[in-house]
GROMACS .gro file of C-alpha atoms in nm:
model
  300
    1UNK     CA    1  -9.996   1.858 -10.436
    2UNK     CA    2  -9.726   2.003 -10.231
    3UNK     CA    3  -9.598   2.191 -10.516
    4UNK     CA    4  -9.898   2.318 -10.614
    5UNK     CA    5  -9.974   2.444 -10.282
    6UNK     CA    6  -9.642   2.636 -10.244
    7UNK     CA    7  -9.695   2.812 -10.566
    8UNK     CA    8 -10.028   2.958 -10.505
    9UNK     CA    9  -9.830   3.057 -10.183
   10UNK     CA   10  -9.572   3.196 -10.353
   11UNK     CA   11  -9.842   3.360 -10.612
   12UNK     CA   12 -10.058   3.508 -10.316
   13UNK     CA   13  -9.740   3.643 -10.135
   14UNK     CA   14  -9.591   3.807 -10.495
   15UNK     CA   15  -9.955   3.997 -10.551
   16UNK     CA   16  -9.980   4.088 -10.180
   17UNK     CA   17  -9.634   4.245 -10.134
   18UNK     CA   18  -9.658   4.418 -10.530
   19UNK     CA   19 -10.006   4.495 -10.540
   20UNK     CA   20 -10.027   4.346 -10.894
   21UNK     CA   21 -10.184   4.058 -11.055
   22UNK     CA   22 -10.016   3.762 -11.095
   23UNK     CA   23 -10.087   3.701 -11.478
   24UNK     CA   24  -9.920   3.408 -11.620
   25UNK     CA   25  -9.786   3.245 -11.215
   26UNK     CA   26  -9.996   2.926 -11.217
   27UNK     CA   27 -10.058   2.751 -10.911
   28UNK     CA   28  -9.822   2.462 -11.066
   29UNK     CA   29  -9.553   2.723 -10.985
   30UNK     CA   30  -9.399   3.082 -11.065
   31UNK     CA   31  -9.417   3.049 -11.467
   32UNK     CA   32  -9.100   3.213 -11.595
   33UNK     CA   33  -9.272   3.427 -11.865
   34UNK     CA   34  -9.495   3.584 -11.577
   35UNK     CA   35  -9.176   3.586 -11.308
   36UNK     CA   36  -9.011   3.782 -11.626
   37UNK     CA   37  -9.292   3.996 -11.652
   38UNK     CA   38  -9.316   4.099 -11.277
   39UNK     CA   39  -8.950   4.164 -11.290
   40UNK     CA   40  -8.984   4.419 -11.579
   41UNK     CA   41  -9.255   4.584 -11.378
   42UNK     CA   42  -9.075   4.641 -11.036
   43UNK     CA   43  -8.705   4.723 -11.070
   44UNK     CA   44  -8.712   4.679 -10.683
   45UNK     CA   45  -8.732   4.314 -10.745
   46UNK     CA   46  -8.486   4.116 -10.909
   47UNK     CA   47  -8.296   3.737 -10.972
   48UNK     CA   48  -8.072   3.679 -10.715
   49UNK     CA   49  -7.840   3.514 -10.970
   50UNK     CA   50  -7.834   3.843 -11.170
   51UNK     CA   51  -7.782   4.199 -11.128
   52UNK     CA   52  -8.103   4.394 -11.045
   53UNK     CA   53  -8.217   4.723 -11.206
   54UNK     CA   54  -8.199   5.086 -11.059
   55UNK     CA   55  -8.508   5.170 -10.955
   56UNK     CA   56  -8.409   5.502 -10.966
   57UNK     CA   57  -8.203   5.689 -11.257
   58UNK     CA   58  -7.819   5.645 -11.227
   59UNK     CA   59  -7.549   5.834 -11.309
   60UNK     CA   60  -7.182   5.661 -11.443
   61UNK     CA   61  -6.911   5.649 -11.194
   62UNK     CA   62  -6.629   5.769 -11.428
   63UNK     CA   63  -6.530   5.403 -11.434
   64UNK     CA   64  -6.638   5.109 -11.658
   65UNK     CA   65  -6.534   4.842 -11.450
   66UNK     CA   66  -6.710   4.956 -11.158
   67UNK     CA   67  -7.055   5.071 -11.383
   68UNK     CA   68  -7.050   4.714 -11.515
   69UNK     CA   69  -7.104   4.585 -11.160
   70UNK     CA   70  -7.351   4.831 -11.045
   71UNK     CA   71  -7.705   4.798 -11.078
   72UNK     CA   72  -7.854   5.053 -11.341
   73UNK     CA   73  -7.460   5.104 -11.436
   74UNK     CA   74  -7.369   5.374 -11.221
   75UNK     CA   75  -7.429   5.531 -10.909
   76UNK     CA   76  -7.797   5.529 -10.829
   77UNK     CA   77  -8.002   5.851 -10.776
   78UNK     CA   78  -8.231   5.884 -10.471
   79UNK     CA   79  -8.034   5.613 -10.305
   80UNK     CA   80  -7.846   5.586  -9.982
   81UNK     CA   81  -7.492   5.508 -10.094
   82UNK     CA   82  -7.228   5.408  -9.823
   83UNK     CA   83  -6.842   5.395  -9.875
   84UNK     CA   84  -6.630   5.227  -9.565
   85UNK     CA   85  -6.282   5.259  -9.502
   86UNK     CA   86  -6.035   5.222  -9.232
   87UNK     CA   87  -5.920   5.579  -9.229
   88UNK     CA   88  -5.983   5.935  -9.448
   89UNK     CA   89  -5.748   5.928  -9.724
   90UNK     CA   90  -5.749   5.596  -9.878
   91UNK     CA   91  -5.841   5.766 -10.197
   92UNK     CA   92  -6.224   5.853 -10.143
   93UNK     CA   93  -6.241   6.183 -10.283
   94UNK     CA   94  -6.059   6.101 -10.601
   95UNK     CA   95  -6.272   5.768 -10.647
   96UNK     CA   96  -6.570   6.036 -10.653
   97UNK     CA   97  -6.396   6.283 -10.871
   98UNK     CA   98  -6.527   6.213 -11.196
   99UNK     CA   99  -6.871   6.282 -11.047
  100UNK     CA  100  -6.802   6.572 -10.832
  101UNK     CA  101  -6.649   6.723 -11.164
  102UNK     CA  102  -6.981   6.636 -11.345
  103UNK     CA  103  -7.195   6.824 -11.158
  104UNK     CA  104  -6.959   7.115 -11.103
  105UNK     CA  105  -6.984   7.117 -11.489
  106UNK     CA  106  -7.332   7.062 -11.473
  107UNK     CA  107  -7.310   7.401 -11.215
  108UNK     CA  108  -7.481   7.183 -10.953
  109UNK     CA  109  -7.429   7.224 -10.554
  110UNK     CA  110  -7.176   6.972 -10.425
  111UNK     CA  111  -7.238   6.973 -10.058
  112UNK     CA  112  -6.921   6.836  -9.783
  113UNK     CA  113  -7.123   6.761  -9.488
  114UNK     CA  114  -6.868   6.722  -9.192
  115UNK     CA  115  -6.583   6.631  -9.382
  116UNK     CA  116  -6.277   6.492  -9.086
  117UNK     CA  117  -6.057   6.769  -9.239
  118UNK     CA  118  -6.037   7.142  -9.395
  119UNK     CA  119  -6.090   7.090  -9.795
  120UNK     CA  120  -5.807   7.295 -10.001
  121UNK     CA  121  -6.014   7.444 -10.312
  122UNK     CA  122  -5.689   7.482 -10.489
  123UNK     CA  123  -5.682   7.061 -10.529
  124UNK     CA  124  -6.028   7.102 -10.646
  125UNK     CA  125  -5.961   7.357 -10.901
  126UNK     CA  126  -5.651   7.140 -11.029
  127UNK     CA  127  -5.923   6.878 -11.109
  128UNK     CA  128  -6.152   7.183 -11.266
  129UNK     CA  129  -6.376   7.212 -11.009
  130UNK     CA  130  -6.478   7.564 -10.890
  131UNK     CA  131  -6.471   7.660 -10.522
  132UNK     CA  132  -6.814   7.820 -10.621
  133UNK     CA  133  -6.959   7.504 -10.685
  134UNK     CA  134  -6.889   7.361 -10.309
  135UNK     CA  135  -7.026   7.387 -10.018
  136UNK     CA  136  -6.889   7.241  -9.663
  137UNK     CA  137  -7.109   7.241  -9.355
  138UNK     CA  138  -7.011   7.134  -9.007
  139UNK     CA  139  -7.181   7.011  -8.708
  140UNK     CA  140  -6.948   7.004  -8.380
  141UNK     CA  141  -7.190   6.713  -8.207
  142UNK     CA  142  -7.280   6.379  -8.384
  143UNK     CA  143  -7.596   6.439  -8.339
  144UNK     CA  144  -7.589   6.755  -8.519
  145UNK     CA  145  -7.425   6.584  -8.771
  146UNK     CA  146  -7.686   6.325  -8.809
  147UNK     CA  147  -7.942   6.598  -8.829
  148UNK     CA  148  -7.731   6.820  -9.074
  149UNK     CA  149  -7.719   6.508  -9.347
  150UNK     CA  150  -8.112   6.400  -9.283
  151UNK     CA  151  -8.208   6.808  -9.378
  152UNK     CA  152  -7.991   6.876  -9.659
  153UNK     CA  153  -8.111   6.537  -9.811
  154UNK     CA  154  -8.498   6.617  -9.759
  155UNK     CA  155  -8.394   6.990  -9.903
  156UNK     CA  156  -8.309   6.821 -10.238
  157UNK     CA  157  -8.106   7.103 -10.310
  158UNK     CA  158  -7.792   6.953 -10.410
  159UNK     CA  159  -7.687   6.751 -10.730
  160UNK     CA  160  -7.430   6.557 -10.489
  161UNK     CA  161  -7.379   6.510 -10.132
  162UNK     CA  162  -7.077   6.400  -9.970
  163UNK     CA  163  -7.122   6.318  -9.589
  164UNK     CA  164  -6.925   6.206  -9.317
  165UNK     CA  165  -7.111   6.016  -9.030
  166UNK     CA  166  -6.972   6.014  -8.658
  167UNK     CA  167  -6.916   5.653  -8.637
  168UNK     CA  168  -6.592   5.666  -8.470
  169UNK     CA  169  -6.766   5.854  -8.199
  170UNK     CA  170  -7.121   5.739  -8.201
  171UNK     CA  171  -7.208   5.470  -8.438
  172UNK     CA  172  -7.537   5.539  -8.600
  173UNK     CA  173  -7.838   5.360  -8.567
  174UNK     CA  174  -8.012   5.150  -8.782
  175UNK     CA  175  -8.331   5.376  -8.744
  176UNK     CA  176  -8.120   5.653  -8.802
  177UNK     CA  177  -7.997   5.517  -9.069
  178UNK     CA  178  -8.354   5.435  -9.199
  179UNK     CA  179  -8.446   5.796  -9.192
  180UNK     CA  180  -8.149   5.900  -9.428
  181UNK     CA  181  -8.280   5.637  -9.658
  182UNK     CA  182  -8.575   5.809  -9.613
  183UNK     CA  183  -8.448   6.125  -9.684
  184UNK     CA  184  -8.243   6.018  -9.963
  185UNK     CA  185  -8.462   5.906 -10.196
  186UNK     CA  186  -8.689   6.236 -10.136
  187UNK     CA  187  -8.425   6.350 -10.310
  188UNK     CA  188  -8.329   6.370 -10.683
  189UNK     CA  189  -7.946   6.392 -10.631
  190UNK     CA  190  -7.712   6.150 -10.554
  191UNK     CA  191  -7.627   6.093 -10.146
  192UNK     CA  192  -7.283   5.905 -10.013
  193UNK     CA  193  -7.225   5.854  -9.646
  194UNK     CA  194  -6.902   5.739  -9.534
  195UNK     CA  195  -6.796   5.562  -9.274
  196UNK     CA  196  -6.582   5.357  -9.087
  197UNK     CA  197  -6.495   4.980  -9.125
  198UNK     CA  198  -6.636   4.845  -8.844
  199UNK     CA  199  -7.009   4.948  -9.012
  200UNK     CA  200  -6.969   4.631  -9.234
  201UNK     CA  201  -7.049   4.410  -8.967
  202UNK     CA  202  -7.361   4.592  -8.845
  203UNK     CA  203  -7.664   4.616  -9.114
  204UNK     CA  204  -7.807   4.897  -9.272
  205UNK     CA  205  -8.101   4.974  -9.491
  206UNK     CA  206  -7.848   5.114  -9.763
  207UNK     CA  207  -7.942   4.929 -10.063
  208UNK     CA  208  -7.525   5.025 -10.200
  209UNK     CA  209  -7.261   4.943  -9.974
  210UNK     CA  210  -6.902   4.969 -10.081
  211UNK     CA  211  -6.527   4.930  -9.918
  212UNK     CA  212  -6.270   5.124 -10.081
  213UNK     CA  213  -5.918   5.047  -9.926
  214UNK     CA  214  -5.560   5.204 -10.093
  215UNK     CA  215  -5.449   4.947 -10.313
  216UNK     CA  216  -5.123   5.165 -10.455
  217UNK     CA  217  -5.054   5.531 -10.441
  218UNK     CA  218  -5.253   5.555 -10.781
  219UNK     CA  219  -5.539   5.265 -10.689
  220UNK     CA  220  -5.836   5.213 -10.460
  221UNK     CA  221  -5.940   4.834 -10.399
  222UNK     CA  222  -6.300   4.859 -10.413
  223UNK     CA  223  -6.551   4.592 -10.266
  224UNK     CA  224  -6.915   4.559 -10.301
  225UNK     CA  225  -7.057   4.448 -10.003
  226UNK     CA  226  -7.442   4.460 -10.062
  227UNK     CA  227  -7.595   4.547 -10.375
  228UNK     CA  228  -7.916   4.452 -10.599
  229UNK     CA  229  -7.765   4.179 -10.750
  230UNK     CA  230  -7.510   3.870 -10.676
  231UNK     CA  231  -7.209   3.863 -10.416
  232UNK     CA  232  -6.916   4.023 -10.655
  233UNK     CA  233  -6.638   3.735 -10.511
  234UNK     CA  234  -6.350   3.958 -10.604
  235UNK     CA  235  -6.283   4.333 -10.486
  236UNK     CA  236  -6.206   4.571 -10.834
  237UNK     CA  237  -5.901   4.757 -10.876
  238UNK     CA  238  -5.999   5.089 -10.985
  239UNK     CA  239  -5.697   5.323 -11.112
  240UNK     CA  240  -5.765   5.697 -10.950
  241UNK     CA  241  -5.784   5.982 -11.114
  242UNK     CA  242  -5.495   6.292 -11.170
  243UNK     CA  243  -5.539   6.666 -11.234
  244UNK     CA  244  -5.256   6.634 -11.483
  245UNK     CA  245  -5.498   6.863 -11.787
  246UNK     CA  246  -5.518   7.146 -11.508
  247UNK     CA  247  -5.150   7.128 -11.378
  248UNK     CA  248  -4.814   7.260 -11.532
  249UNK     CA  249  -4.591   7.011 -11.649
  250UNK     CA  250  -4.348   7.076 -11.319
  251UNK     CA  251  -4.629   6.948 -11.097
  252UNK     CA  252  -4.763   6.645 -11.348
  253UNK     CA  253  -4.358   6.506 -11.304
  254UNK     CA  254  -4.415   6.544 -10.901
  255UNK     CA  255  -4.734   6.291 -10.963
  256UNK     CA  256  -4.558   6.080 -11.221
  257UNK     CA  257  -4.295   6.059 -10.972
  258UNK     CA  258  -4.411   6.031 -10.580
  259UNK     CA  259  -4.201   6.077 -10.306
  260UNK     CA  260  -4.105   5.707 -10.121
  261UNK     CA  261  -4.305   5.698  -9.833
  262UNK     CA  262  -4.199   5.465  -9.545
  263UNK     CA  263  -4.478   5.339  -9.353
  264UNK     CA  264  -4.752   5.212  -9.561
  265UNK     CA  265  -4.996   5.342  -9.312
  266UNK     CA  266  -4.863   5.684  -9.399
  267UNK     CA  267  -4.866   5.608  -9.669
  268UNK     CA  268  -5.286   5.525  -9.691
  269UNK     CA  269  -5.315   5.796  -9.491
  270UNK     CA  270  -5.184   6.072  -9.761
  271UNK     CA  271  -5.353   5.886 -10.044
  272UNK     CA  272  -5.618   6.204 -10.079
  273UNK     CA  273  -5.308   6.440 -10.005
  274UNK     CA  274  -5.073   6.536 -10.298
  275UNK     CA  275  -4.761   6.677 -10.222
  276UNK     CA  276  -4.702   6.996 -10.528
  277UNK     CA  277  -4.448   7.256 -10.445
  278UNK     CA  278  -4.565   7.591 -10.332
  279UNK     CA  279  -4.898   7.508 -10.397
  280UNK     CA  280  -5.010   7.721 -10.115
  281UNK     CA  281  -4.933   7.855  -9.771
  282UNK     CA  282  -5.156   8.037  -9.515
  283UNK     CA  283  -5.176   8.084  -9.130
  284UNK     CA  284  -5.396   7.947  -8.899
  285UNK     CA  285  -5.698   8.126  -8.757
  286UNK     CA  286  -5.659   8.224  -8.442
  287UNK     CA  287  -5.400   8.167  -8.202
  288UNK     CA  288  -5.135   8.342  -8.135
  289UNK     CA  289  -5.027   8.337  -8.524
  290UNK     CA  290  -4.685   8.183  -8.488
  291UNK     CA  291  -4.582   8.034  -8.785
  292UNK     CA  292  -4.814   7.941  -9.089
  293UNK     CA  293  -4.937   7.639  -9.237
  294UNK     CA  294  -4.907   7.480  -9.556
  295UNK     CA  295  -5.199   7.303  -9.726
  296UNK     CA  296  -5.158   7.034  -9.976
  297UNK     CA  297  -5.390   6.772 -10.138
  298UNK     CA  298  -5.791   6.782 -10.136
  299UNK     CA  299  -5.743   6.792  -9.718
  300UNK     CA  300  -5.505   7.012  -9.518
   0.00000   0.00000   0.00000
């Protein structure tokens, strides 16, 4: 009797939340061939012991061992994605090269919302990505920045956006959070947030949470802390990309052969930073124009 009771429970509580009838759940229990059949129906819903469907289309990362473990095999569209790391430059702009160079092919707007430092198109176009097809917005105040990312993702006028939250300065919000949700799947493009590592211990509605950490000069160790699917027990090694088809041969020995960096934290921190000789060298706005500066890597 008990059992019977808490699966027309179970039944009643599927239908209410769904909105769809319960064919084939008895009131002896959830019937797999009707549990199978509700599944197929909502992609929202899914086995905890397996890896749930996209409810929205996806698009591939640019790496198989990383598609493999994401639900719908790639990065979802319409979907709140976060990446957390200690520091900028552990490797997050390569580990989202492959895409950013899809939808520059694709001639798609790749928005930079608030990125922590200057981009250098010249590290872009070594990867074959056009200036023209970027473009970087900045918001002095976090809660201008807040604001900035919750717009551009209702606009849906990007194919990719690339945002930088203000967590080291004012953590945001779970409703705030909520609302970029929100926002993001008004959206047809795909949305990334990224933030710092102390947002793994506080929840958020993102239904893709990942935290990407250098692993070598060359590799980002990736973890999947929350996705539609089972806890992955071990983080991925992904190898990162190089721009070695768009550089002369001179610069692909440079990457073939780093320079020994010291400190490892250095060394993290100049993951996203190439060093190619006389790539480029220009002054400083402002000032008093003493002296120039030269840029190197996908940040100055």
């Amino acid at each position: 009797m008990a059992h019977a009771q808490a699966g027309a429970t179970a039944c009643a509580d599927v239908q209410a939340a769904t909105g769809l009838e319960t064919t084939g759940l008895q009131a002896t229990g959830l019937e797999a061939t009707g549990l199978e059949a509700l599944l197929r129906q909502r992609p929202e819903l899914w086995k905890a012991s397996q890896l749930g469907r996209s409810v929205a289309p996806s698009v591939r990362s640019g790496f198989p061992e990383l598609d493999n473990e994401l639900p719908g095999n790639g990065w979802p569209r319409s979907t709140l994605i976060e990446l957390l790391m200690n520091r900028p430059g552990v490797g997050e702009l390569r580990f989202l090269m492959p895409i950013i160079q899809k939808m520059a092919w694709e001639k798609k707007t790749i928005l930079l919302l608030c990125p922590p430092h200057e981009p250098f198109a010249p590290a872009f176009q070594q990867y074959g990505v056009a200036p023209e097809a970027l473009l970087v917005v900045q918001a002095r105040h976090p809660a201008d920045r807040l604001w900035a990312v919750e717009q551009t993702m209702k606009s849906d006028s990007f194919g990719m956006c690339i945002a930088w939250l203000p967590d080291d300065i004012t953590p945001a919000r779970t409703d705030q959070l909520r609302r970029l949700q929100m926002a993001a799947a008004q959206s047809g493009g795909l949305s990334f947030v990224l933030r710092g590592a102390k947002s793994q211990h506080t929840p958020s509605p993102a239904p893709l949470r990942l935290f990407l950490s250098a692993a070598s000069p060359q590799h980002v160790r990736v973890e999947l802390l929350k996705r539609r699917g089972p806890v992955l027990e071990k983080p991925l090694i992904v190898q990162l990309p190089q721009p070695r088809a768009w550089l002369p041969e001179s610069y692909r020995d440079a990457l073939s052969n780093p320079p020994h960096t010291e400190h490892k934290a250095n060394r993290e921190a100049a993951m996203d930073r190439f060093v190619f000789p006389a790539v480029s060298t220009a002054k400083p706005h402002g000032g008093d124009g003493a002296g120039g500066r030269t840029y190197s890597g996908l940040h100055n």
